[in-house]
XYZ file of C-alpha atoms in Angstrom:
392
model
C 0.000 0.000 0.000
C 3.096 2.418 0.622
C 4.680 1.957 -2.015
C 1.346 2.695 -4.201
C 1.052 5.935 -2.763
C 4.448 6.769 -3.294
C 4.044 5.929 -6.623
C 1.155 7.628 -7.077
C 2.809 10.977 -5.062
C 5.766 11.027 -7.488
C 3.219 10.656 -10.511
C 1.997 13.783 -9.180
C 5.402 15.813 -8.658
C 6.021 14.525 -12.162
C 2.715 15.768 -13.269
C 3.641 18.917 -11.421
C 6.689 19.352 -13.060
C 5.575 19.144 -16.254
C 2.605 21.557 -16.079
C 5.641 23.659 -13.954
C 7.894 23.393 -17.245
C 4.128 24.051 -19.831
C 3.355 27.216 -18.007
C 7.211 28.750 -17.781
C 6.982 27.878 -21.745
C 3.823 29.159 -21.978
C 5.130 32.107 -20.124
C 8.257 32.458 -21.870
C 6.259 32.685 -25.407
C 3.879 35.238 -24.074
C 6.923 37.350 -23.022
C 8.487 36.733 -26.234
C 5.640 38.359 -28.088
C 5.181 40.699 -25.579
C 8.624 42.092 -26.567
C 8.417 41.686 -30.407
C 4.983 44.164 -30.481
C 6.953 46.210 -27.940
C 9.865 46.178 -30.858
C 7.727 46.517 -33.355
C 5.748 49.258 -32.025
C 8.735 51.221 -31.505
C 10.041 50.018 -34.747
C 6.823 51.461 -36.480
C 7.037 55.218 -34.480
C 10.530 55.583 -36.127
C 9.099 54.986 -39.895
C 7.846 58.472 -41.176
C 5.087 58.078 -43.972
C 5.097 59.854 -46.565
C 2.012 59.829 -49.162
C 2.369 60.554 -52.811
C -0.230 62.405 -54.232
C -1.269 63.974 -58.040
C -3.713 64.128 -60.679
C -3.441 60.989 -63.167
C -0.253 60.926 -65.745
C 1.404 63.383 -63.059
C 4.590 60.942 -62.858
C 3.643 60.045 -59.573
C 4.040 55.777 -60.433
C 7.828 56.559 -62.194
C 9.050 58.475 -59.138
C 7.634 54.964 -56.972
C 9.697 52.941 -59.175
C 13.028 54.941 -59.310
C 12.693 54.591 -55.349
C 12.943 51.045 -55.665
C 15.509 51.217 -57.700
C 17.218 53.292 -55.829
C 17.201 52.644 -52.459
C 15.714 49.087 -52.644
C 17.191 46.102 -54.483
C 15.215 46.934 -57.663
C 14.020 44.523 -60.194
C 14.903 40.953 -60.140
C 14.580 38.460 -63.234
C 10.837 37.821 -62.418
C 9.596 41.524 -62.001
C 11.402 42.365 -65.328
C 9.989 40.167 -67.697
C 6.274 40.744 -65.672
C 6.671 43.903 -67.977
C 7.119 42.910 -71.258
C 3.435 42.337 -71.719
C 2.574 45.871 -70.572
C 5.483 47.636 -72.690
C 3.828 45.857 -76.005
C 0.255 46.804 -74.439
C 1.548 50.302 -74.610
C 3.482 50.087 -78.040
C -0.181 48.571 -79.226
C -2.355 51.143 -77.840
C -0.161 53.751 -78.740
C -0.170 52.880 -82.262
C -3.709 52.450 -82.399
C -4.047 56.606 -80.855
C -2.178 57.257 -83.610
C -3.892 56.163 -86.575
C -7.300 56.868 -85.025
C -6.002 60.539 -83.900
C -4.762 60.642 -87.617
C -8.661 59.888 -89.300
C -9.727 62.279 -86.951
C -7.631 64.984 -87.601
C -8.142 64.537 -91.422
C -12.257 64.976 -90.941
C -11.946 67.792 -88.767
C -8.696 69.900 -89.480
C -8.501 72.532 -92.018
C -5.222 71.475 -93.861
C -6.534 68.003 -93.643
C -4.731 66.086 -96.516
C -1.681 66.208 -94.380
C -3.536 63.857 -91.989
C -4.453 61.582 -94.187
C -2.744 58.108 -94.244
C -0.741 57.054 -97.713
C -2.630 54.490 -99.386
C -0.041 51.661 -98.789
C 0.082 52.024 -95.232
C -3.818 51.982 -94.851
C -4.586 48.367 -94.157
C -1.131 48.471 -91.552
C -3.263 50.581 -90.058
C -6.608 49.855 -89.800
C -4.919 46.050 -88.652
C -2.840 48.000 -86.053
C -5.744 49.818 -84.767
C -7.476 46.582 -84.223
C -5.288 44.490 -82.071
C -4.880 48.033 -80.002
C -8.263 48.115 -79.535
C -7.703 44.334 -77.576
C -8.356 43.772 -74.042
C -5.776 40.825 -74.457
C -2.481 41.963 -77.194
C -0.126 39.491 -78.948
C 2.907 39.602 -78.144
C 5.378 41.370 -80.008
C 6.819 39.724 -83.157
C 9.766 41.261 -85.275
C 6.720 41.354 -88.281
C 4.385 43.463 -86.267
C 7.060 45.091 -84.908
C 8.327 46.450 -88.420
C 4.400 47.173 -89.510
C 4.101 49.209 -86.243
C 7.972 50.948 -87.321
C 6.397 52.111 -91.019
C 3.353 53.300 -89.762
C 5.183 55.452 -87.159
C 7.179 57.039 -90.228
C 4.026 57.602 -92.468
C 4.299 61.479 -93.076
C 0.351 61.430 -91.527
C 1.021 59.883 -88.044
C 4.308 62.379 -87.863
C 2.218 65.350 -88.151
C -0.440 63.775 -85.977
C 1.910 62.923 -83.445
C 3.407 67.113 -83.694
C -0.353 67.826 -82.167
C -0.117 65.144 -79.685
C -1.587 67.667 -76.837
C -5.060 66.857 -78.870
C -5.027 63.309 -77.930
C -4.296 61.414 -74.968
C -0.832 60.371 -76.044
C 1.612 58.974 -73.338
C 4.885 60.679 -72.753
C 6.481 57.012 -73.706
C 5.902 57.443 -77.554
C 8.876 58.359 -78.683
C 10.910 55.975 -76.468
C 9.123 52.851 -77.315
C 8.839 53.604 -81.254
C 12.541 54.161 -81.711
C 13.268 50.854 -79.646
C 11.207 48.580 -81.177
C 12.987 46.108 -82.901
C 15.007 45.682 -79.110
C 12.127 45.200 -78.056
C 10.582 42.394 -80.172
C 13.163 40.289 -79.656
C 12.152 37.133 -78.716
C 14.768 36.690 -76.162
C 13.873 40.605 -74.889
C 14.230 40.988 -71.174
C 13.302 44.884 -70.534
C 15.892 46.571 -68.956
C 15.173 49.472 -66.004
C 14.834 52.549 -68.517
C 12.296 50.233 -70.110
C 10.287 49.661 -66.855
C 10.313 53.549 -66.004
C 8.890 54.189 -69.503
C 5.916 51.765 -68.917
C 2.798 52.939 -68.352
C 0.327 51.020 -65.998
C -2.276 52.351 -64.477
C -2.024 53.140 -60.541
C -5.403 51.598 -59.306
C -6.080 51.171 -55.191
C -2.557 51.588 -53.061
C 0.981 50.191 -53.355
C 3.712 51.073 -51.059
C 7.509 50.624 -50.307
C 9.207 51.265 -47.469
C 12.912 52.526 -47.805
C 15.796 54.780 -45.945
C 17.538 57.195 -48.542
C 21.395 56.588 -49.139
C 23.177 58.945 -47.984
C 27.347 59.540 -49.416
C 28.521 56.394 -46.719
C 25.816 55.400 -45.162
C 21.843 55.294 -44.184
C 20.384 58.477 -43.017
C 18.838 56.331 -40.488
C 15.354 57.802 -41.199
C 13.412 55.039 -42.655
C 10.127 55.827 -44.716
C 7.173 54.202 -45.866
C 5.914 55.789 -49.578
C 2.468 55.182 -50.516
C 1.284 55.425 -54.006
C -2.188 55.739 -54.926
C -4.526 56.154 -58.431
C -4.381 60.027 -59.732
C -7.499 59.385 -62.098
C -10.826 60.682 -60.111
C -12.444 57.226 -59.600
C -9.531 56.608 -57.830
C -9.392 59.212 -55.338
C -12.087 58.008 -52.727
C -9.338 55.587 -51.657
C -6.645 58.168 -50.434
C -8.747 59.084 -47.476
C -7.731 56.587 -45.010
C -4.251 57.098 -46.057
C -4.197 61.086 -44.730
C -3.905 60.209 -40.729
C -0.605 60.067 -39.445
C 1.226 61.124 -42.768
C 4.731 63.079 -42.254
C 5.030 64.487 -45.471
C 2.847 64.946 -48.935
C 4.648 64.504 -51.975
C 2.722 66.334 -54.766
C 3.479 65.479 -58.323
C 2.190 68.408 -60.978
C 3.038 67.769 -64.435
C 4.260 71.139 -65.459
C 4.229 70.033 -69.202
C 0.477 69.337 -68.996
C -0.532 72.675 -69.237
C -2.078 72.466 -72.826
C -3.766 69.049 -72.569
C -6.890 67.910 -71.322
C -7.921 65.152 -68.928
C -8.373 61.082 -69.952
C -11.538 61.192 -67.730
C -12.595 64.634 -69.379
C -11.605 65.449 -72.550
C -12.640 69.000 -71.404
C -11.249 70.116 -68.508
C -7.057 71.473 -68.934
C -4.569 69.116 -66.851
C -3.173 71.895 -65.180
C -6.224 72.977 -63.914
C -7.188 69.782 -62.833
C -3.961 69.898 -61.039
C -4.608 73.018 -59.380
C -8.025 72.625 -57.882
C -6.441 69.092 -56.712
C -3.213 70.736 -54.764
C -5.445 73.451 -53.418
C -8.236 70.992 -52.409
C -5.531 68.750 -50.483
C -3.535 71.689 -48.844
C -7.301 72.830 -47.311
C -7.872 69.139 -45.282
C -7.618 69.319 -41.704
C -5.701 65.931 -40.970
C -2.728 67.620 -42.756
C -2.901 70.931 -40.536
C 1.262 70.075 -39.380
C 1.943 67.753 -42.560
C 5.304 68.786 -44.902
C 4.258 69.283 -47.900
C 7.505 68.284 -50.497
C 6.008 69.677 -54.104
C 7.387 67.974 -57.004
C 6.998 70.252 -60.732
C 7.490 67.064 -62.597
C 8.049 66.758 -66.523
C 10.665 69.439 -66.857
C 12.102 67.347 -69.413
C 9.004 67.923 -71.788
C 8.471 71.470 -70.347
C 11.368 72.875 -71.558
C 11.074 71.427 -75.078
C 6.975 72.324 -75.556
C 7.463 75.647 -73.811
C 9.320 77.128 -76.590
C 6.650 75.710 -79.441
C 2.939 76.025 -77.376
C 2.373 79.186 -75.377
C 2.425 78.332 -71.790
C -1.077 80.953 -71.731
C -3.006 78.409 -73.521
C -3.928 77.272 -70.114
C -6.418 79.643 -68.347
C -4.757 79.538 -64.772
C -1.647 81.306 -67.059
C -3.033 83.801 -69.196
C -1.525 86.410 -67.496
C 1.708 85.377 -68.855
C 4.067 87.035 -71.166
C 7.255 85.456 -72.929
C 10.094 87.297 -72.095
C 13.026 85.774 -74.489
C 14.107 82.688 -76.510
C 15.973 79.703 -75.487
C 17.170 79.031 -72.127
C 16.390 82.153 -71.126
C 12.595 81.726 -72.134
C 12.496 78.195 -70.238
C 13.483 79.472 -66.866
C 11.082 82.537 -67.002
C 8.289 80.433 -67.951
C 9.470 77.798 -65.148
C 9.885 80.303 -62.394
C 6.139 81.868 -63.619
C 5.038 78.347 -63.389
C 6.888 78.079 -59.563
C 5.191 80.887 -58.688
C 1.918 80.676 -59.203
C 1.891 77.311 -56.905
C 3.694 78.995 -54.373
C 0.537 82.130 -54.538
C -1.670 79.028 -54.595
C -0.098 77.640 -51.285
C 0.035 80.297 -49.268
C -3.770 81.192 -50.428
C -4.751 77.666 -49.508
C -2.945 77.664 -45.919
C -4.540 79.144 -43.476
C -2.462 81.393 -40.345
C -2.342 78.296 -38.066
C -0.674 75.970 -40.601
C 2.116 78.699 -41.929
C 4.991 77.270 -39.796
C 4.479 73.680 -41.438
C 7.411 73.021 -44.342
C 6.874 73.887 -48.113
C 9.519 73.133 -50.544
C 9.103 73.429 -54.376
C 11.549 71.184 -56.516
C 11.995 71.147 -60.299
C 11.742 67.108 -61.387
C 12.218 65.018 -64.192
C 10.672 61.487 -63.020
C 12.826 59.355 -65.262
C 15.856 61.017 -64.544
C 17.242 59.000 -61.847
C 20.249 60.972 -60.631
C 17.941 64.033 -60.017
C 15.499 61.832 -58.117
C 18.020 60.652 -55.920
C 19.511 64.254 -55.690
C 15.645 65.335 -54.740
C 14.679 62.444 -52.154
C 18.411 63.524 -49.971
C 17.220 66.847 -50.464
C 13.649 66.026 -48.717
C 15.060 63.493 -46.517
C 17.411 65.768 -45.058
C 14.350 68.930 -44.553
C 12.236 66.164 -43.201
C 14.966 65.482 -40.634
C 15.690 68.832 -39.335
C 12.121 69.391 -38.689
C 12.001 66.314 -36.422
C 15.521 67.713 -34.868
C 13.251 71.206 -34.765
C 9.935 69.807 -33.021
C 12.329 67.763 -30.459
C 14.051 71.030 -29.423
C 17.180 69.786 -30.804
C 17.404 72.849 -33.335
């Protein structure tokens, strides 16, 4: 009978024991996780968000990519060739704007013969126009590829492309038409300049989170970029975004400022542009937000500005060429410069003046200049947190 029970005791203390050694496990886990959320809370208090805002076609999506080329490890194999079907998607649709922007110009223009397609190139067309007009498009053989290349040279499409501003041509025309045979290759892998010129879309919200390089190392500011959809079905989403945001990075497409919306063929871009800045400087969540603005395009500004009056937009009728050449591109840029600066300070109201406002002069697709820009706001966007903790 002893012996039973002191069997039956050191079942227990074994039992003990292990329900001893279950809850210190239990216990140690709990602490574990306890300390990760602790980490990660911490962790997440350090990352300053930055949203990027702008009308549709601003540049906005170009500026997200050079970032991860930039300051992330960029594209790998995979992502790369996930583009070639959107590159010949926009050589297709392109083409297709092209011929159909020709037929219209030739019913509606006054010198109208000079729109009109030669009569060997008219079925190239009227093909091309077809598989543009796809939902699905082949992919790119070195026969289409050479159809596409002579209807691109027709004397019609040239002059049709010189009044591009009429139709909703993307900025990538020129690129992807002088690089196509590269680019039908069957072997083609597209190569980073390739990716920024390819145009998708933004719809819903992507982000990235990345610390800007400095000349030997990390700032050690880390920052989460979220992109969002510039076209007005897609701006309902950016509301949940706006709590909590450090900075706004506003993309304006300077060299807009003769064209007219995809969603409404008659309102201007730049006006567009304007009533969007001034609408997002005016919400109170952003009341203490940076705001970083971005004149994007200067590339195509400067070589438009000289042939298209920069008053054939209303918001810049008052203004009055000064020169020719360089000279006329930075008075018309510094016009430009200053009428969203006058828009900013109109917009902000006395309790928001101390917040930070910097203008820079971009060109998404030049990726020295990016990276010259983000150190530029990374470095503002640090002395103001050096500023607010009294450090300054």
């Amino acid at each position: 009978m002893l012996s039973i029970i002191t069997q039956n005791m050191g079942s227990l203390c074994s039992k003990q024991r292990r329900y001893n050694e279950a809850d210190a496990e239990e216990n140690a886990q709990a602490a574990e996780i306890e300390r990760r959320i602790e980490q990660e809370t911490k962790a997440e208090k350090h990352i300053q968000k930055l949203l990027l805002l702008g009308a549709g076609d601003s540049g906005k999506s170009t500026i997200f990519k050079q970032i991860k080329l930039l300051f992330q490890s960029g594209f790998d194999e995979a992502e790369l060739k996930s583009y070639i079907p959107v590159i010949h998607a926009n050589i297709y649709q392109t083409i297709k704007i092209l011929h159909d922007g020709s037929k219209e110009l030739a019913q509606n223009e006054t010198d109208s013969l000079k729109y009109v397609i030669s009569n060997e190139n008219k079925d190239i067309g009227k093909k091309l126009s077809e598989i543009g007009g796809r939902l699905d498009h082949p992919r790119l053989t070195k026969e289409l590829a050479q159809e596409i290349e002579t209807l691109w040279r027709d004397a019609a499409v040239q002059e049709t492309y010189a009044c591009g501003n009429k139709l909703q041509l993307p900025d990538c025309t020129p690129y992807f038409m002088d690089n196509l045979q590269r680019l039908s290759d069957s072997n083609y892998i597209p190569t980073k300049e390739d990716v920024l010129y390819a145009r998708v879309r933004t719809t819903g919200v992507v982000e990235i989170q990345f610390s800007p390089v400095g000349e030997n190392k990390k700032s050690g500011e880390v920052y989460r970029l979220f992109d969002v959809g510039g076209q007005r079905n897609e701006r309902r989403k950016w509301i949940h975004l706006f709590e909590g945001v450090t900075a706004v990075i506003f993309c304006a497409a300077i060299s807009e400022y003769d064209q007219t919306l995809f969603e409404d063929e008659n309102k201007n871009r730049m006006i567009e542009t304007k009533e969007l800045f001034e609408w997002v400087l005016k919400q109170p969540c952003f009341e203490k937000t940076s705001f970083m603005l971005f004149l994007n395009k200067f590339d195509i500004f400067e070589k438009k500005i000289l042939k298209a009056p920069l008053n054939a937009c209303e918001w810049f009728k008052d203004y009055q060429p000064l020169s020719t050449g360089k000279q006329e591109i930075e008075h018309a840029y510094e016009f430009v410069k200053k009428k969203f600066e006058e828009l900013y300070f109109q917009s902000t109201t006395p309790d928001r003046v101390d917040r930070v406002f910097k203008i820079y002069r971009t060109t998404a697709l030049d990726q020295k200049l990016v990276k010259k820009t983000f150190k530029l706001v990374d470095e503002t966007l640090r002395r103001r947190n050096l500023f607010e903790a009294g450090l300054l």
